[in-house]
Coordinates of C-alpha atoms and ligand atoms in Angstrom, one line a residue:
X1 CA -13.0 32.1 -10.2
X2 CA -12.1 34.4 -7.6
X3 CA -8.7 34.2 -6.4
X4 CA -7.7 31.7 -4.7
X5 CA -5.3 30.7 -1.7
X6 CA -2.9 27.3 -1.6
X7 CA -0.8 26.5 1.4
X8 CA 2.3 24.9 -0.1
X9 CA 4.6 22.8 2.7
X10 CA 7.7 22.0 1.5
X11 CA 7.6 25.0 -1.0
X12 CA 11.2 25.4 -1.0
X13 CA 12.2 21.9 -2.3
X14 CA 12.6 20.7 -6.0
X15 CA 8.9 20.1 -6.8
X16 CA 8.0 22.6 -4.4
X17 CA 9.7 25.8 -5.3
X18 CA 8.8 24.5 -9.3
X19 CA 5.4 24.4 -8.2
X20 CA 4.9 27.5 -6.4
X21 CA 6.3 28.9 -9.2
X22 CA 3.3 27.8 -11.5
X23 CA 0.7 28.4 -8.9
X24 CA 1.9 32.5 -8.7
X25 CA 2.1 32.5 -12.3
X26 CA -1.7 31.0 -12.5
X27 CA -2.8 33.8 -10.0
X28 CA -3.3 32.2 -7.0
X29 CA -2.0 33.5 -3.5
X30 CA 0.3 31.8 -1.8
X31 CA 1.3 30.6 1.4
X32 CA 4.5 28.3 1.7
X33 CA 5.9 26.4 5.1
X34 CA 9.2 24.6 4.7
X35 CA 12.2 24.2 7.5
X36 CA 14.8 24.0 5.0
X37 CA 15.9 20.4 6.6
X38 CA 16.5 19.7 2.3
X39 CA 16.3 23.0 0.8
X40 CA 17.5 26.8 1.4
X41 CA 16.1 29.7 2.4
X42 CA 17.4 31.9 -0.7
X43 CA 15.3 29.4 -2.6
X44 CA 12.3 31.6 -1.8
X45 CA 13.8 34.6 -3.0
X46 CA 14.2 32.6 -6.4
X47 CA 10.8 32.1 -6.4
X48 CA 9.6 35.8 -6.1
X49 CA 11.9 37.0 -8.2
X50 CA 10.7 34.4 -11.3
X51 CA 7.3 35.2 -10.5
X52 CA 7.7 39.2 -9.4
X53 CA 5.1 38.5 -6.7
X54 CA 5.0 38.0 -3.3
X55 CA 5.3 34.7 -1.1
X56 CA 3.9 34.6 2.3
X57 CA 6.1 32.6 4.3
X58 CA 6.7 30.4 7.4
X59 CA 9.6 28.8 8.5
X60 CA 8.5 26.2 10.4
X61 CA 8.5 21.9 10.9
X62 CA 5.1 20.5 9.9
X63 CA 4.8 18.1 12.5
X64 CA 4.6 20.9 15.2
X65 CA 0.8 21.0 15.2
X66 CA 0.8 24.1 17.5
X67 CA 2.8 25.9 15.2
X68 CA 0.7 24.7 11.8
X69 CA -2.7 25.3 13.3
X70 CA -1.5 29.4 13.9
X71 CA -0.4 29.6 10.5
X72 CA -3.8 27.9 8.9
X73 CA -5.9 30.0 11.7
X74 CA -4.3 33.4 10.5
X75 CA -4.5 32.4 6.8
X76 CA -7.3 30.2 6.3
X77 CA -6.3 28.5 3.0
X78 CA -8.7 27.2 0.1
X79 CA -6.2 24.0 -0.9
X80 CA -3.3 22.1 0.6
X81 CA -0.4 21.1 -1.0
X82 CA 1.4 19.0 1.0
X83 CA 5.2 18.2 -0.5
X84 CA 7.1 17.8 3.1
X85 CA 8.4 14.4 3.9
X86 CA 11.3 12.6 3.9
X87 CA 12.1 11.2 0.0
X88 CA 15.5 9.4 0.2
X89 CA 14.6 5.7 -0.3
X90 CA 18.9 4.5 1.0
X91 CA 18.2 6.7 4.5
X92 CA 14.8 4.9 4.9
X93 CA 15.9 1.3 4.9
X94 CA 18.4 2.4 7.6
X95 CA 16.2 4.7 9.6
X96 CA 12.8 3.3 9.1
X97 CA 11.2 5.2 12.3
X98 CA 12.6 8.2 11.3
X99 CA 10.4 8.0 8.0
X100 CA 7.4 6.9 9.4
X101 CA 7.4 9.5 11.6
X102 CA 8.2 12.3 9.7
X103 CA 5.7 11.6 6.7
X104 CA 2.6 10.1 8.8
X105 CA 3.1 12.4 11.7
X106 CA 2.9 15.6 8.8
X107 CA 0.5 14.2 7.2
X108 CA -1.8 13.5 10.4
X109 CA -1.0 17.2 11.2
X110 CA -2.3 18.6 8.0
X111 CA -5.7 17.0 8.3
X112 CA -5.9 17.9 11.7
X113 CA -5.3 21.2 10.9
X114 CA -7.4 21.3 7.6
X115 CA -10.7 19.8 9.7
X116 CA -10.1 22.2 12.4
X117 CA -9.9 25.2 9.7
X118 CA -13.0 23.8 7.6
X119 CA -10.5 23.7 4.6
X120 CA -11.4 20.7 2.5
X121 CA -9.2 20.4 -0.4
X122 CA -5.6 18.6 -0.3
X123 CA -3.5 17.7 -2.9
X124 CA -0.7 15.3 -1.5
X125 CA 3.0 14.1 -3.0
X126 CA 2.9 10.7 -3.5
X127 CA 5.4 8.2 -5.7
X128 CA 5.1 5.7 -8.5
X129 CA 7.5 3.6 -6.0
X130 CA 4.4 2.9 -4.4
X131 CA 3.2 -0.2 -6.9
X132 CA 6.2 -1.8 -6.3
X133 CA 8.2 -3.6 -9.7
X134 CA 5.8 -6.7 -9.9
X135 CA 3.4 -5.1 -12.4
X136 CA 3.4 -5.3 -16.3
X137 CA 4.4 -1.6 -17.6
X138 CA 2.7 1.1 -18.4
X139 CA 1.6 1.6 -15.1
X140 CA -2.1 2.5 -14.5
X141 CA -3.7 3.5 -11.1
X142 CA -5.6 0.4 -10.5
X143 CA -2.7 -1.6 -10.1
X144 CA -2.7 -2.5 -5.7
X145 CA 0.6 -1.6 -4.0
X146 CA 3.4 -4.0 -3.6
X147 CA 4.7 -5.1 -0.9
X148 CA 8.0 -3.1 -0.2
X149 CA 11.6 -2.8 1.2
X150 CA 11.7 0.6 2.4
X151 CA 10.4 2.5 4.7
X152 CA 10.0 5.5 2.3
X153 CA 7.4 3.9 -0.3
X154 CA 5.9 2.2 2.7
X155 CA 4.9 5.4 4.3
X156 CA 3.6 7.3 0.7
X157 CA 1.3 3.7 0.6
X158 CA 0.1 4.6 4.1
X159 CA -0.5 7.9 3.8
X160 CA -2.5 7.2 0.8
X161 CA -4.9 4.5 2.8
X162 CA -5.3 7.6 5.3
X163 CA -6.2 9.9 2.5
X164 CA -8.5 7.2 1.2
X165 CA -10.2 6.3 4.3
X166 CA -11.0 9.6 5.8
X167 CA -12.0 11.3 2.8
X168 CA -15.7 10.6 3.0
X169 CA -16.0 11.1 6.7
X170 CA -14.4 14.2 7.1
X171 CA -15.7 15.8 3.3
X172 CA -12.0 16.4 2.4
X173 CA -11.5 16.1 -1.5
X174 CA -8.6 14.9 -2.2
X175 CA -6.2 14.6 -5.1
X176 CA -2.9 12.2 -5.0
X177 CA -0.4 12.7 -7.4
X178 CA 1.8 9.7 -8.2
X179 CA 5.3 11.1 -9.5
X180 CA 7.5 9.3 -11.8
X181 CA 11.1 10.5 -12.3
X182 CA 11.3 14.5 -12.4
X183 CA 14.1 16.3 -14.1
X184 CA 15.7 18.9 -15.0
X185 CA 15.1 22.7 -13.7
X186 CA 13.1 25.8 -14.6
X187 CA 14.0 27.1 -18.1
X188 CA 14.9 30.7 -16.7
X189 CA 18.0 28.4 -14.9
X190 CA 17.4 30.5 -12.0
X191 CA 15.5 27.4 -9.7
X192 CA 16.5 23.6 -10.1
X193 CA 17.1 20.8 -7.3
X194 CA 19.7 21.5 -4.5
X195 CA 20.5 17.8 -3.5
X196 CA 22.9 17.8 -0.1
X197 CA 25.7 16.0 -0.4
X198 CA 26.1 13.3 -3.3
X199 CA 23.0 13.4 -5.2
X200 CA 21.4 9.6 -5.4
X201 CA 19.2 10.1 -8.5
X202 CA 20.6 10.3 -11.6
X203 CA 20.3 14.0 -13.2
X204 CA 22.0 16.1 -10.5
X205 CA 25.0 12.8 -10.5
X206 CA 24.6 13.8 -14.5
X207 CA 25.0 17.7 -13.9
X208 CA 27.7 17.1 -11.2
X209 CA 30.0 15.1 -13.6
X210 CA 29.5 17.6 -16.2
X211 CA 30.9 20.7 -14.2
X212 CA 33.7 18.4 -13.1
X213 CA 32.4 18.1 -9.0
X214 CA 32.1 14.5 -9.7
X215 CA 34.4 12.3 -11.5
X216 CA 32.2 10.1 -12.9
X217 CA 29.2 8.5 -13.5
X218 CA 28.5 5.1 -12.3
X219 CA 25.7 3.4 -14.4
X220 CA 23.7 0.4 -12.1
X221 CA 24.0 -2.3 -14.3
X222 CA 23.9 -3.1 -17.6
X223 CA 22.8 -6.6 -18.2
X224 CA 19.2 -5.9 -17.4
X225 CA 16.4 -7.0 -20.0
X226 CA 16.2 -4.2 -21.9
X227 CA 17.5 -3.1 -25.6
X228 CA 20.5 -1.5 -24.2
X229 CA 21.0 -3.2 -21.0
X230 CA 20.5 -0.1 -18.6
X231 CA 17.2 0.1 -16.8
X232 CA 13.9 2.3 -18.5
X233 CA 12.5 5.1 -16.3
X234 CA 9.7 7.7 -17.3
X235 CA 11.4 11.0 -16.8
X236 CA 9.2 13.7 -16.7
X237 CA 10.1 17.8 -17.1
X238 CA 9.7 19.2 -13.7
X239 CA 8.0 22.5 -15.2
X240 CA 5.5 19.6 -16.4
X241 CA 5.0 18.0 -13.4
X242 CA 4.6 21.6 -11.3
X243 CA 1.8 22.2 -13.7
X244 CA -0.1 18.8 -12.8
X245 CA -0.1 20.7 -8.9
X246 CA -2.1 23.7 -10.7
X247 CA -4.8 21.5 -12.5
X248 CA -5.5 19.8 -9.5
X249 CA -6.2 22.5 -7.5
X250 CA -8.4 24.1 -10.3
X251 CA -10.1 21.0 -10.2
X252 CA -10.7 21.0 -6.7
X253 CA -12.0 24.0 -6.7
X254 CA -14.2 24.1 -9.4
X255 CA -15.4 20.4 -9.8
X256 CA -18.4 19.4 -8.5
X257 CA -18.0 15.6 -10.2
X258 CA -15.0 14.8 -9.0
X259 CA -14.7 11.7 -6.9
X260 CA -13.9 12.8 -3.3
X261 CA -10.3 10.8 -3.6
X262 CA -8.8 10.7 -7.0
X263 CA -5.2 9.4 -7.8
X264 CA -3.3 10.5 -10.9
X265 CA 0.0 9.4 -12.5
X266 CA 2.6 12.1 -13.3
X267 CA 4.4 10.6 -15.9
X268 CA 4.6 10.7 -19.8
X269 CA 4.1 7.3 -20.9
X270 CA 7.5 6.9 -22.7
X271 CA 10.3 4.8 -21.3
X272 CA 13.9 6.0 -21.4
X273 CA 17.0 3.7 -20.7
X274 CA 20.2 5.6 -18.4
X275 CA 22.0 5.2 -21.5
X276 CA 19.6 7.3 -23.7
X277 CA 19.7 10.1 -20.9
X278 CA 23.1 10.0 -21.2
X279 CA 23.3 10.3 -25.2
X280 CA 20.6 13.2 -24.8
X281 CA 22.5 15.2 -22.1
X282 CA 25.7 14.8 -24.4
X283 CA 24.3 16.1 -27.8
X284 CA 22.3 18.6 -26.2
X285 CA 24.6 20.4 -24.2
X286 CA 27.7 19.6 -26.3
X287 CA 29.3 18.1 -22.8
X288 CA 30.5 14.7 -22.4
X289 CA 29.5 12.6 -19.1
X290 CA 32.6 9.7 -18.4
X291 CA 31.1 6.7 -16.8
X292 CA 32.2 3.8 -15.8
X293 CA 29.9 0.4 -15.5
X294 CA 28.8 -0.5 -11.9
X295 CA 26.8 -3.2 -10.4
X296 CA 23.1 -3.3 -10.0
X297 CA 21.4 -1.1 -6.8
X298 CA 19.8 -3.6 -4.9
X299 CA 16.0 -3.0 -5.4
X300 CA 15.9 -1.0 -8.6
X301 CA 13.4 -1.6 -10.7
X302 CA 14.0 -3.2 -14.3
X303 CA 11.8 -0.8 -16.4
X304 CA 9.3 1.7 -14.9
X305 CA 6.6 4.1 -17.2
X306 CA 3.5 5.6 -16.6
X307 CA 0.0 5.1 -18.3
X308 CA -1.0 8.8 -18.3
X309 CA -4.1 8.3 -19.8
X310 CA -6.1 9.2 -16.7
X311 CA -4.5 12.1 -15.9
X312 CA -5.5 13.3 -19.6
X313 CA -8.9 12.4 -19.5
X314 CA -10.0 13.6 -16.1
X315 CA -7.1 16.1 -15.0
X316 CA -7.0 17.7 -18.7
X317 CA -3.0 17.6 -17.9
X318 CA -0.7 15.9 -19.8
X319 CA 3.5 16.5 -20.2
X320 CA 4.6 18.9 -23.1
X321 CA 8.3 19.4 -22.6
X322 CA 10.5 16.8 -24.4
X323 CA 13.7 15.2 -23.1
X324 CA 15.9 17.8 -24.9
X325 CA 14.8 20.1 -23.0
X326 CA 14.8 18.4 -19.5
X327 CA 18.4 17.8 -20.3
X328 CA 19.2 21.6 -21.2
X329 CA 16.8 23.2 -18.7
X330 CA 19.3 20.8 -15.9
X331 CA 22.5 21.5 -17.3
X332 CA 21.9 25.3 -17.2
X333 CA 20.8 25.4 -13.5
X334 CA 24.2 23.1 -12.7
X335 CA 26.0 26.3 -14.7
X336 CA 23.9 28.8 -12.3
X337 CA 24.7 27.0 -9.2
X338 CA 28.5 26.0 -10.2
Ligands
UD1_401 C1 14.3 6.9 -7.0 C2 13.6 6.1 -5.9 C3 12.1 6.4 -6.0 C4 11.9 7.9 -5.8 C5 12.7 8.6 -6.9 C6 12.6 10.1 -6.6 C7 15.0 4.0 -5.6 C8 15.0 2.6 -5.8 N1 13.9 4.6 -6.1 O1 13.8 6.4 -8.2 O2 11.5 5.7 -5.0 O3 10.6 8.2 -5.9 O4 14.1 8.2 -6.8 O5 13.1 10.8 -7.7 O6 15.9 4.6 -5.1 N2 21.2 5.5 -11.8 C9 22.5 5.1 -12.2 N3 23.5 5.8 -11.5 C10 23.3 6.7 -10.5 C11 22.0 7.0 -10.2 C12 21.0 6.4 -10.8 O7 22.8 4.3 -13.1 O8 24.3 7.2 -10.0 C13 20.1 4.8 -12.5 C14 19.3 3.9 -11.6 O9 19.7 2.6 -11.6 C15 17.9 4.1 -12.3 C16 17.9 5.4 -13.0 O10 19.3 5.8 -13.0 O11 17.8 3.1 -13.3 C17 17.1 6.5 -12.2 O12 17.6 6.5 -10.8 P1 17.1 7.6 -9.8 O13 17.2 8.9 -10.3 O14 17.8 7.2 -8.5 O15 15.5 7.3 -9.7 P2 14.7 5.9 -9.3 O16 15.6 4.9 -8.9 O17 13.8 5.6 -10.5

């Protein structure tokens, strides 16, 4: 395959920046937009200096379809990544508009922009929130999306129906990745999440407590139904789930018996309780994390893990990198960042 270019938006964020990372590494060019509204600019740097090669870069809001349509005109990209959007589920249920906007409007923008540049190929961010917590675990793609409180998973379930619905008429192929929980950072500790303010998920509170910037760790509940109590999530190495990116855009590129619209889970298929990720970041990193027991967080789901069994057969991807070393690869970056 000659080589090939991929427009990353959102290239500076946590799956982002991980991702670039493996697409540079693979040989591809690339091309990242991001407006730092949740990442940094020196992020980029981070990047290039991992990879020893050369970003080009646009600073820039992807809903500004003016601006979006120069940059795809001047560098007429093969495949779309498209990470940019709004992720915190809290902020959504109190600024619903704000999230619709932002991820439907970017979304809308990028196909606009892909049809008017006769670029075909799109691989777009999408969540495991989506099928909701009514469905028997592990999780496969055929499973219909659930009804849901927040504006965040609503807008991932409608840009999907938009993916889905225009694929055919427009001869767009198109890959959606479904993301479970991603963790920990890039094992050269040099590129990891930056959340702003206090993080919500649970491995930058985890690395926070550690170096002492937090007190404590407050576990949601534990008198769920599970062995220990705590609820079960499917977290997956980041490095892992940047790779998943890279297969889909070789499959793009190179399949001819693809499906035009494909969905994948990014998961591993194993289940682990907060408790367990606790125990693991502990023993691996010789650090101990106080916590204290809290209530539940209204809408958490019980237990949540992938079937990845698609994504093995017909992606030829599957997770490598163990727990150990999602909990080490985080804890380093924390020590990087301070
Ligand atoms: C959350 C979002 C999900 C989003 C994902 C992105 C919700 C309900 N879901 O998933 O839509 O795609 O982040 O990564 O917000 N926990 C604690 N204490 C904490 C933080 C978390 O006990 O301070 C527990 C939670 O109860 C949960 C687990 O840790 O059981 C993981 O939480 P989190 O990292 O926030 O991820 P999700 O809730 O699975």
């Amino acid at each position: 395959m000659d080589i090939k270019k991929v427009l990353v938006t959102g290239g500076a964020g946590f799956i982002g920046s991980h991702t670039a990372v493996e697409l540079l590494n693979t040989g591809f060019e690339l091309v990242v937009i991001d407006n730092f509204s949740n990442s940094e600019p020196w992020i980029i740097k981070q990047i290039e200096s991992i990879t020893q090669k050369k970003i080009s870069f646009y600073q820039a809001d992807v809903t500004n379809q003016l601006s979006i349509q120069d940059i795809f005109n001047k560098e007429k990209p093969d495949v779309v990544i498209h990470f940019a959007a709004y992720k915190s589920v809290g902020e959504s249920v109190t600024k619903p508009l704000m999230y619709f906007q932002n991820n439907i409007d970017s979304l809308m923008v990028i196909l606009s922009c892909m049809s008017q540049s006769n670029c075909k190929k799109l691989v777009f961010s999408s969540s495991c929130t989506i099928y909701g917590n009514n469905h028997p675990n592990p999780l496969i793609e055929d499973y219909a999306f659930s009804d849901l409180p927040h504006a965040y998973g609503s807008s991932k379930q409608i840009c999907e129906t938009i993916l889905q619905k225009t694929t055919i008429a427009n001869q767009f192929n198109i890959i959606s990745l479904r993301y479970f929980n991603p963790i920990g950072a890039h094992p050269s500790g040099l590129l990891g999440e930056l959340p702003k303010g206090t993080p919500n998920n649970i491995m930058p509170y985890i690395t926070q407590v550690a170096i002492g910037k937090l007190p404590f760790l407050t576990i949601f509940g534990n008198d769920y139904p599970t062995p220990d109590g705590t609820c079960i999530r499917d977290y997956i190495h980041i490095s892992d789930l940047a790779e998943a990116h890279v297969f889909s855009c070789k499959r793009l590129l190179t399949s001819n018996i693809a499906p035009p619209y494909e969905v994948f889970n990014l998961g591993t298929g194993t289940g682990v309780s907060v408790l367990e990720l606790i125990n693991h970041f502990e023993t691996e990193n010789n650090v101990k994390i106080p916590y204290k027991i809290g209530l539940r967080r209204p809408g958490d789901a019980v237990c949540t893990y992938a079937n990845p069994e698609k994504s093995k057969k017909n992606l030829k991807w599957e997770a490598k990198r163990s727990i150990k070393e999602m909990v080490k690869d985080g804890w380093r970056w924390q020590l990087f960042i301070k």
